[in-house]
XYZ file of C-alpha atoms in Angstrom:
693
model
C 129.817 138.795 102.868
C 127.788 138.929 99.618
C 128.614 135.397 98.434
C 128.292 132.212 100.459
C 131.020 130.465 98.519
C 134.153 131.557 96.702
C 135.428 129.287 93.939
C 139.094 130.259 93.728
C 140.999 129.046 90.684
C 144.451 127.535 90.945
C 146.437 127.625 87.684
C 149.159 125.071 87.075
C 152.534 126.568 87.919
C 154.124 125.183 84.763
C 151.481 126.911 82.588
C 152.057 130.252 84.289
C 155.824 129.803 83.929
C 155.519 129.046 80.191
C 153.427 132.149 79.595
C 155.753 134.354 81.622
C 158.743 133.002 79.748
C 156.973 134.025 76.527
C 156.769 137.592 77.834
C 153.278 137.762 79.314
C 152.949 139.802 82.557
C 152.434 137.824 85.756
C 148.765 138.583 86.443
C 147.761 138.128 82.824
C 149.630 134.815 82.725
C 147.774 133.668 85.841
C 144.347 134.577 84.412
C 145.047 133.025 81.018
C 146.353 129.813 82.595
C 143.439 129.391 84.977
C 141.019 129.878 82.063
C 142.655 127.081 80.101
C 144.665 129.305 77.758
C 147.878 127.631 78.751
C 150.318 127.975 75.873
C 151.879 131.091 74.333
C 150.310 130.140 70.986
C 146.734 129.915 72.296
C 147.280 133.087 74.332
C 148.401 134.998 71.235
C 145.367 133.714 69.323
C 142.994 134.678 72.151
C 144.411 138.187 72.567
C 144.458 138.918 68.844
C 141.665 141.299 67.848
C 140.315 141.113 64.311
C 140.095 144.479 62.571
C 137.103 143.390 60.483
C 134.366 140.782 60.301
C 135.606 137.817 58.323
C 132.375 135.848 57.909
C 130.241 136.767 54.907
C 126.750 137.952 55.907
C 125.422 135.985 52.936
C 126.123 132.784 54.893
C 123.008 133.522 56.949
C 119.888 131.691 55.888
C 117.476 133.998 54.003
C 119.962 136.896 53.871
C 119.770 136.800 50.070
C 115.965 137.038 50.235
C 116.142 139.911 52.735
C 118.602 141.861 50.573
C 116.564 141.335 47.403
C 113.287 142.472 48.999
C 114.815 145.540 50.691
C 116.709 146.640 47.571
C 113.516 146.343 45.547
C 111.711 148.519 48.087
C 114.471 151.171 47.958
C 114.557 151.160 44.159
C 110.780 151.507 43.787
C 110.364 154.193 46.462
C 108.332 152.091 48.885
C 107.853 153.242 52.472
C 109.906 150.984 54.749
C 109.081 150.589 58.456
C 111.799 149.538 60.905
C 110.264 147.818 63.938
C 112.680 147.613 66.865
C 112.742 146.797 70.552
C 112.902 149.121 73.557
C 116.162 147.873 75.106
C 119.679 149.047 74.228
C 120.175 146.293 71.674
C 116.864 147.094 69.995
C 117.419 150.860 70.019
C 120.937 150.660 68.557
C 119.710 148.133 65.963
C 116.901 150.460 64.932
C 119.125 153.523 64.645
C 121.788 151.576 62.742
C 119.370 150.287 60.098
C 117.425 153.562 59.833
C 120.641 155.517 59.267
C 121.705 153.205 56.465
C 118.299 153.172 54.734
C 118.101 156.964 54.851
C 121.591 157.186 53.371
C 120.198 155.171 50.447
C 117.385 157.692 49.974
C 114.709 155.372 51.321
C 111.531 156.707 52.890
C 111.518 155.266 56.409
C 109.263 154.967 59.396
C 110.548 154.018 62.854
C 108.570 152.130 65.448
C 109.825 151.187 68.911
C 107.143 149.747 71.213
C 106.307 151.445 74.473
C 107.192 148.886 77.095
C 104.147 149.457 79.281
C 101.426 150.189 76.716
C 102.565 147.841 73.931
C 104.611 145.176 75.681
C 107.392 143.155 74.075
C 107.600 142.363 70.376
C 105.298 142.832 67.424
C 101.709 143.942 67.912
C 98.773 144.148 65.528
C 97.787 147.767 66.405
C 101.355 148.921 65.729
C 101.460 147.073 62.424
C 98.098 148.534 61.432
C 99.386 152.026 62.249
C 102.481 151.550 60.094
C 100.372 150.255 57.207
C 98.061 153.253 57.553
C 101.128 155.472 57.112
C 101.882 153.794 53.817
C 104.460 151.164 54.792
C 104.552 148.206 52.410
C 107.650 146.592 53.911
C 108.434 146.138 57.596
C 111.886 145.084 58.794
C 112.135 143.858 62.378
C 115.347 144.219 64.370
C 116.029 142.419 67.665
C 112.472 141.033 67.641
C 109.909 139.223 65.526
C 111.162 135.639 65.559
C 108.182 134.477 67.640
C 105.652 136.866 66.034
C 104.018 134.326 63.719
C 100.493 135.649 64.154
C 101.535 139.281 63.749
C 103.508 138.539 60.565
C 100.419 136.830 59.131
C 98.388 139.908 60.081
C 100.837 142.173 58.247
C 100.535 139.977 55.159
C 96.755 140.272 55.313
C 97.180 144.063 55.091
C 99.430 143.820 52.051
C 102.673 144.407 53.971
C 105.728 142.234 53.500
C 107.918 141.486 56.508
C 111.646 140.815 56.783
C 112.461 139.420 60.231
C 115.955 139.942 61.655
C 116.474 138.700 65.191
C 118.913 136.833 67.413
C 116.547 135.276 69.936
C 115.648 131.594 70.208
C 113.219 130.266 67.609
C 110.028 128.367 68.191
C 109.373 125.201 66.212
C 107.458 127.097 63.517
C 109.065 130.188 61.996
C 107.073 133.267 60.901
C 105.818 133.144 57.292
C 107.801 136.222 56.297
C 109.520 137.276 53.088
C 112.774 136.477 54.882
C 113.702 135.274 58.367
C 117.295 136.113 59.285
C 118.316 134.668 62.646
C 121.517 132.684 63.375
C 119.503 130.532 65.776
C 117.379 129.105 62.956
C 117.984 125.348 63.052
C 118.706 125.414 59.300
C 121.004 128.474 59.392
C 124.591 127.522 58.464
C 126.117 130.725 59.842
C 128.935 129.471 62.108
C 128.791 132.196 64.781
C 125.521 131.939 66.710
C 126.025 134.597 69.391
C 125.464 137.901 67.604
C 123.289 140.467 69.337
C 120.292 141.912 67.516
C 122.442 144.860 66.473
C 125.060 142.400 65.223
C 122.474 140.826 62.916
C 121.305 144.297 61.821
C 124.930 145.210 61.093
C 125.314 142.059 59.006
C 122.165 143.013 57.053
C 123.588 146.467 56.305
C 126.913 144.958 55.182
C 125.018 142.587 52.886
C 122.962 145.458 51.456
C 126.046 147.563 50.848
C 127.973 144.777 49.154
C 131.537 143.557 49.562
C 133.115 146.752 48.234
C 131.544 148.876 50.980
C 131.887 146.460 53.899
C 134.903 148.153 55.471
C 133.415 151.658 55.283
C 130.038 150.564 56.639
C 131.632 148.557 59.432
C 133.720 151.584 60.425
C 130.585 153.760 60.598
C 128.352 151.378 62.514
C 130.681 149.303 64.703
C 130.304 151.684 67.686
C 126.506 151.395 67.703
C 126.822 147.613 67.360
C 129.408 147.495 70.161
C 127.121 149.332 72.588
C 124.206 146.999 71.841
C 126.370 143.872 72.031
C 127.829 144.748 75.436
C 124.459 145.840 76.798
C 122.802 142.576 75.749
C 125.520 140.549 77.521
C 126.468 138.555 74.461
C 129.349 136.070 74.551
C 132.548 138.059 74.102
C 134.192 135.840 71.522
C 134.392 135.487 67.755
C 132.717 138.286 65.809
C 131.409 139.933 68.966
C 134.973 140.462 70.139
C 135.818 142.115 66.818
C 132.692 144.306 66.881
C 133.286 145.524 70.423
C 137.050 145.996 70.063
C 136.674 148.063 66.898
C 133.620 149.882 68.240
C 135.434 150.990 71.387
C 138.439 152.112 69.374
C 136.201 154.142 67.043
C 134.106 155.613 69.858
C 136.023 158.916 70.262
C 135.690 159.584 66.526
C 132.143 158.373 65.814
C 129.959 160.463 63.515
C 126.969 160.013 65.841
C 126.904 163.277 67.808
C 124.393 161.858 70.304
C 127.016 159.409 71.567
C 129.445 162.273 72.217
C 126.737 164.201 74.081
C 125.949 161.176 76.252
C 129.630 160.639 77.019
C 129.910 164.257 78.193
C 126.749 164.091 80.298
C 127.929 160.829 81.897
C 131.331 162.283 82.733
C 133.266 160.096 80.305
C 134.302 162.703 77.733
C 138.016 162.537 77.058
C 138.461 159.417 79.205
C 139.315 155.897 78.039
C 136.083 153.947 77.561
C 136.108 150.174 77.930
C 133.411 147.531 77.896
C 133.045 148.187 81.639
C 131.985 151.812 81.068
C 129.668 150.731 78.248
C 128.006 148.151 80.483
C 127.755 150.173 83.690
C 127.565 153.815 82.555
C 126.302 154.272 78.990
C 123.970 151.272 78.652
C 121.898 151.960 81.791
C 121.244 155.506 80.564
C 120.086 154.346 77.136
C 118.109 151.515 78.710
C 116.420 153.908 81.134
C 114.495 155.445 78.241
C 112.874 152.144 77.323
C 112.323 151.148 80.939
C 110.573 154.401 81.745
C 108.423 154.293 78.607
C 110.419 156.739 76.475
C 112.555 154.568 74.184
C 112.068 157.048 71.344
C 113.999 159.616 73.361
C 117.128 157.442 73.253
C 116.617 156.703 69.549
C 116.214 160.433 68.865
C 119.481 161.084 70.715
C 121.417 158.541 68.644
C 119.835 159.659 65.364
C 120.121 163.436 65.699
C 122.791 165.355 63.864
C 122.182 168.555 65.835
C 124.747 168.950 68.674
C 122.506 171.313 70.685
C 119.561 168.936 70.434
C 121.864 166.048 71.393
C 122.963 167.856 74.579
C 119.342 168.443 75.566
C 118.341 164.831 74.937
C 121.389 163.503 76.810
C 120.399 165.529 79.888
C 116.849 164.179 79.715
C 118.176 160.645 79.390
C 120.404 160.958 82.460
C 117.512 162.396 84.472
C 115.354 159.448 83.426
C 118.109 157.137 84.613
C 118.132 158.767 88.061
C 114.365 158.327 88.213
C 114.764 154.682 87.180
C 117.284 154.092 89.971
C 114.870 155.382 92.618
C 112.013 153.236 91.302
C 114.306 150.206 91.127
C 115.358 150.557 94.771
C 111.723 150.715 95.914
C 110.707 147.643 93.889
C 113.737 145.694 95.082
C 112.890 146.395 98.735
C 109.296 145.274 98.163
C 110.439 142.113 96.360
C 112.785 141.167 99.205
C 109.845 141.450 101.631
C 107.832 139.088 99.427
C 110.689 136.594 99.288
C 110.778 136.412 103.081
C 107.190 135.072 103.007
C 107.920 132.279 100.505
C 108.186 128.670 101.609
C 111.523 126.935 101.079
C 110.172 124.907 98.162
C 109.280 128.200 96.429
C 112.824 129.599 96.530
C 114.489 127.547 93.797
C 112.916 129.973 91.327
C 111.636 133.319 92.596
C 108.241 134.099 91.058
C 106.964 137.423 92.399
C 104.133 139.728 91.343
C 102.569 143.077 92.208
C 100.242 145.686 90.770
C 102.433 148.432 92.260
C 105.610 147.701 90.346
C 106.745 149.714 87.329
C 106.675 147.296 84.425
C 109.710 148.843 82.807
C 111.965 148.265 85.823
C 111.053 144.729 86.894
C 113.605 143.164 84.543
C 116.595 144.875 86.106
C 115.277 144.015 89.579
C 115.035 140.384 88.456
C 118.755 140.576 87.606
C 119.554 141.907 91.078
C 117.501 139.172 92.758
C 119.044 136.379 90.684
C 122.483 137.524 91.792
C 121.466 138.036 95.417
C 119.606 134.729 95.851
C 121.511 132.573 93.327
C 118.500 131.374 91.373
C 116.368 132.358 88.355
C 113.986 135.242 89.074
C 110.614 136.060 87.520
C 109.163 139.520 88.213
C 105.558 140.072 87.137
C 103.750 143.408 86.781
C 99.989 142.906 87.203
C 97.280 144.969 85.540
C 93.619 144.114 84.939
C 94.125 140.413 85.610
C 97.127 140.000 83.304
C 100.771 139.802 84.276
C 103.681 140.962 82.149
C 106.826 139.284 83.381
C 110.553 139.696 82.959
C 112.917 136.927 83.993
C 116.643 136.485 84.387
C 118.657 133.278 84.571
C 121.255 132.082 87.053
C 123.925 129.430 86.706
C 123.246 128.751 83.029
C 119.590 127.744 83.559
C 117.856 127.947 80.145
C 114.894 130.275 80.573
C 113.549 129.862 77.045
C 113.339 126.084 77.399
C 111.743 126.454 80.841
C 109.130 128.884 79.533
C 108.357 126.484 76.684
C 107.602 123.800 79.284
C 105.105 126.192 80.881
C 103.565 127.417 77.617
C 100.101 126.117 78.551
C 100.069 128.562 81.488
C 101.233 131.563 79.449
C 99.630 133.873 76.914
C 102.989 134.336 75.217
C 106.739 134.488 75.747
C 109.999 135.317 73.966
C 113.684 135.874 74.583
C 116.679 133.622 75.029
C 118.243 131.333 77.613
C 119.526 134.092 79.923
C 116.763 136.725 79.720
C 113.186 136.546 78.556
C 109.731 138.089 78.831
C 106.276 136.584 79.083
C 102.600 137.343 79.663
C 100.473 135.290 82.015
C 96.896 135.351 83.345
C 96.962 136.320 87.016
C 95.112 133.147 88.027
C 97.940 131.004 86.570
C 100.761 132.558 88.582
C 100.544 130.112 91.512
C 100.672 127.116 89.169
C 103.508 128.740 87.207
C 105.468 129.300 90.438
C 105.086 125.673 91.485
C 106.002 124.261 88.078
C 108.982 126.577 87.562
C 110.373 125.657 90.978
C 110.060 121.968 90.105
C 111.761 122.660 86.785
C 114.736 124.376 88.449
C 115.043 121.631 91.090
C 115.080 118.973 88.377
C 118.068 120.742 86.800
C 119.930 121.469 90.039
C 119.227 118.094 91.633
C 117.149 119.688 94.394
C 120.150 121.293 96.086
C 119.375 124.632 97.756
C 120.863 127.589 95.861
C 124.245 128.825 97.072
C 125.538 132.202 95.933
C 128.969 131.617 94.449
C 131.715 133.987 93.385
C 134.133 132.862 90.690
C 137.631 134.099 91.551
C 140.350 133.640 88.958
C 143.157 133.252 91.483
C 144.465 134.232 94.901
C 147.487 136.515 94.686
C 150.282 134.883 96.648
C 152.681 137.847 96.312
C 150.904 141.153 97.052
C 153.874 142.981 95.544
C 152.653 141.805 92.116
C 149.562 144.020 92.465
C 150.822 147.125 90.707
C 149.415 149.844 88.491
C 151.543 148.552 85.610
C 150.103 145.033 85.972
C 146.565 146.464 86.065
C 147.146 148.425 82.854
C 148.646 145.385 81.124
C 145.530 143.370 81.935
C 143.577 145.673 79.612
C 144.966 143.628 76.717
C 142.291 141.064 77.664
C 139.510 143.534 76.859
C 136.766 143.542 75.808
C 135.212 141.750 78.763
C 131.813 140.120 78.753
C 130.093 136.741 78.871
C 132.692 134.036 78.232
C 135.524 136.460 78.997
C 134.643 138.026 82.358
C 136.668 140.765 83.953
C 139.385 139.082 86.064
C 138.657 138.725 89.774
C 141.535 138.261 92.203
C 141.639 137.449 95.907
C 143.928 138.715 98.641
C 143.766 136.219 101.517
C 144.678 137.022 105.098
C 144.849 140.797 104.683
C 144.273 143.326 107.450
C 141.591 145.993 107.194
C 143.514 148.957 108.569
C 140.726 151.463 107.921
C 137.034 151.299 106.947
C 135.416 154.617 105.993
C 131.918 155.368 104.599
C 131.960 157.612 101.512
C 129.395 158.900 99.019
C 126.909 159.923 101.723
C 127.285 156.515 103.342
C 126.352 154.562 100.202
C 129.844 153.154 99.610
C 132.886 152.081 101.623
C 136.511 153.031 101.287
C 139.001 150.614 102.854
C 142.732 150.495 103.462
C 144.040 146.929 103.224
C 147.492 145.642 104.053
C 149.368 142.395 103.770
C 153.011 142.228 104.737
C 154.651 145.435 103.568
C 152.039 146.091 100.844
C 149.238 148.638 101.315
C 146.194 149.054 99.060
C 143.329 151.504 98.722
C 140.031 149.745 98.066
C 136.477 150.826 97.245
C 133.349 148.738 97.888
C 130.433 150.209 95.933
C 126.816 150.042 97.151
C 127.776 148.451 100.475
C 127.342 150.121 103.851
C 129.584 149.647 106.870
C 126.795 147.695 108.586
C 126.347 145.345 105.618
C 130.086 144.847 105.283
C 130.519 143.823 108.919
C 134.266 144.456 108.840
C 135.888 146.555 111.555
C 139.323 148.198 111.490
C 141.930 145.646 112.525
C 139.927 142.691 111.192
C 141.713 139.922 109.350
C 139.916 139.545 106.011
C 139.885 137.906 102.607
C 139.155 140.392 99.801
C 137.951 139.601 96.271
C 138.409 142.435 93.795
C 138.916 143.858 90.334
C 142.141 145.746 89.695
C 141.690 149.245 88.353
C 143.556 152.483 87.756
C 141.982 155.356 89.697
C 142.659 158.913 88.520
C 141.994 161.721 90.990
C 143.094 165.313 90.433
C 145.441 164.220 87.697
C 147.123 161.543 89.788
C 146.620 157.889 88.776
C 147.021 155.172 91.401
C 146.130 151.513 91.822
C 142.770 150.745 93.447
C 141.066 147.493 94.368
C 137.388 147.542 93.450
C 135.957 145.054 95.921
C 133.522 142.412 94.757
C 133.257 140.797 98.192
C 135.030 140.735 101.543
C 134.765 138.163 104.317
C 136.419 137.273 107.632
C 139.596 135.557 106.553
C 139.558 131.789 106.164
C 143.351 131.840 106.100
C 144.836 131.501 109.593
C 147.560 133.819 110.766
C 150.822 132.273 111.930
C 149.690 132.383 115.563
C 146.264 130.947 114.687
C 147.841 128.122 112.687
C 150.120 127.266 115.628
C 147.135 127.288 118.004
C 145.099 124.966 115.757
C 148.058 122.600 115.445
C 148.413 122.477 119.237
C 144.722 121.637 119.712
C 145.013 118.989 117.008
C 147.901 117.362 118.887
C 145.851 117.284 122.096
C 142.748 115.781 120.511
C 144.668 113.053 118.695
C 144.929 109.834 120.730
C 148.697 109.893 120.883
C 149.149 113.631 120.857
C 152.134 114.758 122.944
C 152.104 118.059 124.848
C 154.557 119.509 127.290
C 153.337 120.738 130.698
C 153.879 124.315 129.504
C 151.675 123.733 126.442
C 149.002 122.133 128.596
C 149.033 125.189 130.828
C 148.458 127.441 127.796
C 145.329 125.480 126.932
C 143.844 125.606 130.394
C 140.708 127.770 130.730
C 138.387 128.503 133.632
C 134.794 127.344 133.930
C 133.584 130.946 133.481
C 135.552 131.245 130.234
C 133.932 128.087 128.865
C 130.541 129.448 129.910
C 131.157 132.761 128.108
C 132.291 130.878 125.025
C 129.179 128.670 125.068
C 126.794 131.620 125.425
C 128.421 133.386 122.450
C 128.368 130.236 120.320
C 124.748 129.387 121.112
C 123.649 132.941 120.301
C 125.469 132.866 116.962
C 123.940 129.542 115.965
C 120.434 130.604 116.958
C 120.874 133.686 114.739
C 121.180 131.285 111.811
C 124.925 131.657 111.261
C 125.407 127.923 110.994
C 127.501 127.711 107.833
C 130.874 129.335 108.238
C 134.441 128.247 108.289
C 135.758 127.556 111.764
C 138.078 130.586 111.857
C 135.393 133.341 111.881
C 133.627 131.462 114.691
C 136.797 131.126 116.692
C 137.666 134.810 116.384
C 134.238 135.781 117.703
C 134.424 133.243 120.521
C 137.963 134.310 121.419
C 136.768 137.873 121.903
C 134.167 136.585 124.393
C 136.557 134.239 126.214
C 139.245 136.899 126.730
C 142.824 136.464 127.873
C 146.172 136.186 126.088
C 145.480 132.634 124.850
C 141.831 133.259 123.974
C 141.994 131.988 120.382
C 143.820 128.817 121.428
C 141.371 128.105 124.233
C 138.269 128.872 122.128
C 139.554 126.355 119.545
C 139.748 123.729 122.264
C 136.336 124.762 123.623
C 134.767 124.065 120.218
C 136.282 120.553 120.221
C 135.079 119.968 123.802
C 131.510 121.051 122.939
C 131.520 118.691 119.990
C 132.906 115.736 121.961
C 130.331 116.320 124.709
C 127.476 116.146 122.132
C 126.442 119.801 122.396
C 127.127 120.660 118.748
C 127.647 118.847 115.479
C 130.263 119.820 112.923
C 130.319 118.515 109.349
C 132.282 119.566 106.313
C 130.368 120.243 103.068
C 132.827 121.202 100.361
C 134.769 124.175 101.673
C 132.141 125.050 104.256
C 131.646 123.968 107.830
C 128.058 123.233 108.826
C 127.533 123.616 112.547
C 124.331 123.036 114.504
C 123.114 122.706 118.087
C 122.173 119.265 119.403
C 119.215 119.254 121.842
C 120.252 117.727 125.164
C 118.388 116.923 128.384
C 119.858 118.036 131.671
C 123.388 119.211 132.381
C 126.513 118.169 130.530
C 129.721 117.562 132.485
C 132.465 119.295 130.501
C 135.098 118.161 133.017
C 134.526 114.556 131.933
C 135.732 115.355 128.401
C 138.774 113.162 127.655
C 140.611 116.175 126.187
C 140.356 118.051 129.470
C 141.290 114.934 131.453
C 144.350 114.547 129.249
C 145.252 118.166 129.991
C 145.080 117.509 133.724
C 147.418 114.530 133.309
C 149.934 116.655 131.412
C 149.824 119.407 134.037
C 150.361 116.826 136.808
C 153.576 115.659 135.164
């Protein structure tokens, strides 16, 4: 089980009925209703995809100044430098703006920092180098909003700067010729969630003018879509329009490098959704920046030579494989470090090492935040200085938290969900302590619990069909604010569990009633899964169409699987019988009392199994998984029934404590002195009385 807690939504039946009556398919109606889109009118509005961007780019503060300065530079033949970032958003932003400027006949220079050598954001040596090459105007994309000192340095060299960014602003903005960022406190632009490439796209549309907006949007929406998905922007408003149109235009894009990457990634000729962008294309582009070769990805997207594009795409995919190996090694090392942390140091994971690859620590931070349900801060150390990458969890605002620790840092930048920072090595311990206090003050000091958000449990397995899965695609594009729907199948049977992909993944066959489903659980081994054939399980999953050798079938892509918390009919009857016995006035027949009767050796076997499980730290589970394990130890035809009674006897005798916390049962051993007489338990005495009658 990957998640300690499943939050399963329960839509109102009347909302689902209203949507179905309006013609919406069952599963889509369920998801829309549980997400608060409860009427046919709001559903139609949500599902509608704009074909263009309706907000004028000139609504952005300083956009007029940016356009005027850039047009003057183009007209007078100045050398313009585009300064980007090394992630997917930064690379696509850079390529987008460079392509437009070149189409205008401008003389351009491109600069993307090397993650390891240069670090994040603007740097004085880079600016000096661009000035030495003749640049008199520098335009930043996806960076620069916190580069006050560097912008002043550029001005001292006689270089104007236009800042375009989408990250959070500090109190004082850079003294640039123009600062275009929707997050400026004085920016009236109504949509605040554009990615860096979204802001760059808006700049290009402003430069081209109203008459060219449609043509420019058609050319650049695919680049902007890739950057927007990769940067995990909220999938609403203009972002939804950018990504929808970008995905639709993808097969026909003029950028030959994108086609080459699709072929190398095995996606050529296949439908590409936001899921493929996020999990297939983006990691390959990102790998270049992470491994210190961001220019390789930019070269791929810029080139017009198909042969060169094929070569660069192969290099990019090889870099991604190298990145995956490095990531696995760092993750294993980080987990070892976490095991040494005190409990008060686990609200925010602050980890550091000189051995880690600086370019990969950010993606490991994402993995750790998901695994441990808390913000993670991964720091690469070199020569007494740490360069850190951090990822949020549960909506914790990283930018605000880093601001509160500014006195311990040399610098920081980013936004509420992902950020970077530099820190002197000697300040890391103090930073760890303060950040943990900061997280606890937000969470109320509660220990982190990994939670899975499930849209709904499917009551009728027959509704899980290929047609329903395909109809759900109308909810695309998925992303922050519109996550891919997760469903749950409760009380299913795992008929088969088979390792695949050299043991890296699991293939399962699940059944419930007369329905049978093929399922795949990626990056989980049989040992980690802990599910054996014949087990009764709850499965959480995405629905997907799986095409193999030309045949398309329905497949459940598992997100998590756990021992079922839904009792079978026999289990429910057994629990009801025990409940009747333990109630003061519970009435049992002699035959029922006989079914509950167990031998002393069976109680002993049950106790040994229970004690072992609790001492292994498995103290927070629902009662059913415990009872199934104990029943296997107790043996006999009524083993589940008798193990349920045994648990109540152990509790009544003061051997264990049971308390309900939300939807979880917290169980613990109670230290006792001497022997405990189980036979004196009033439940067992009551049984004897029933048998005697």
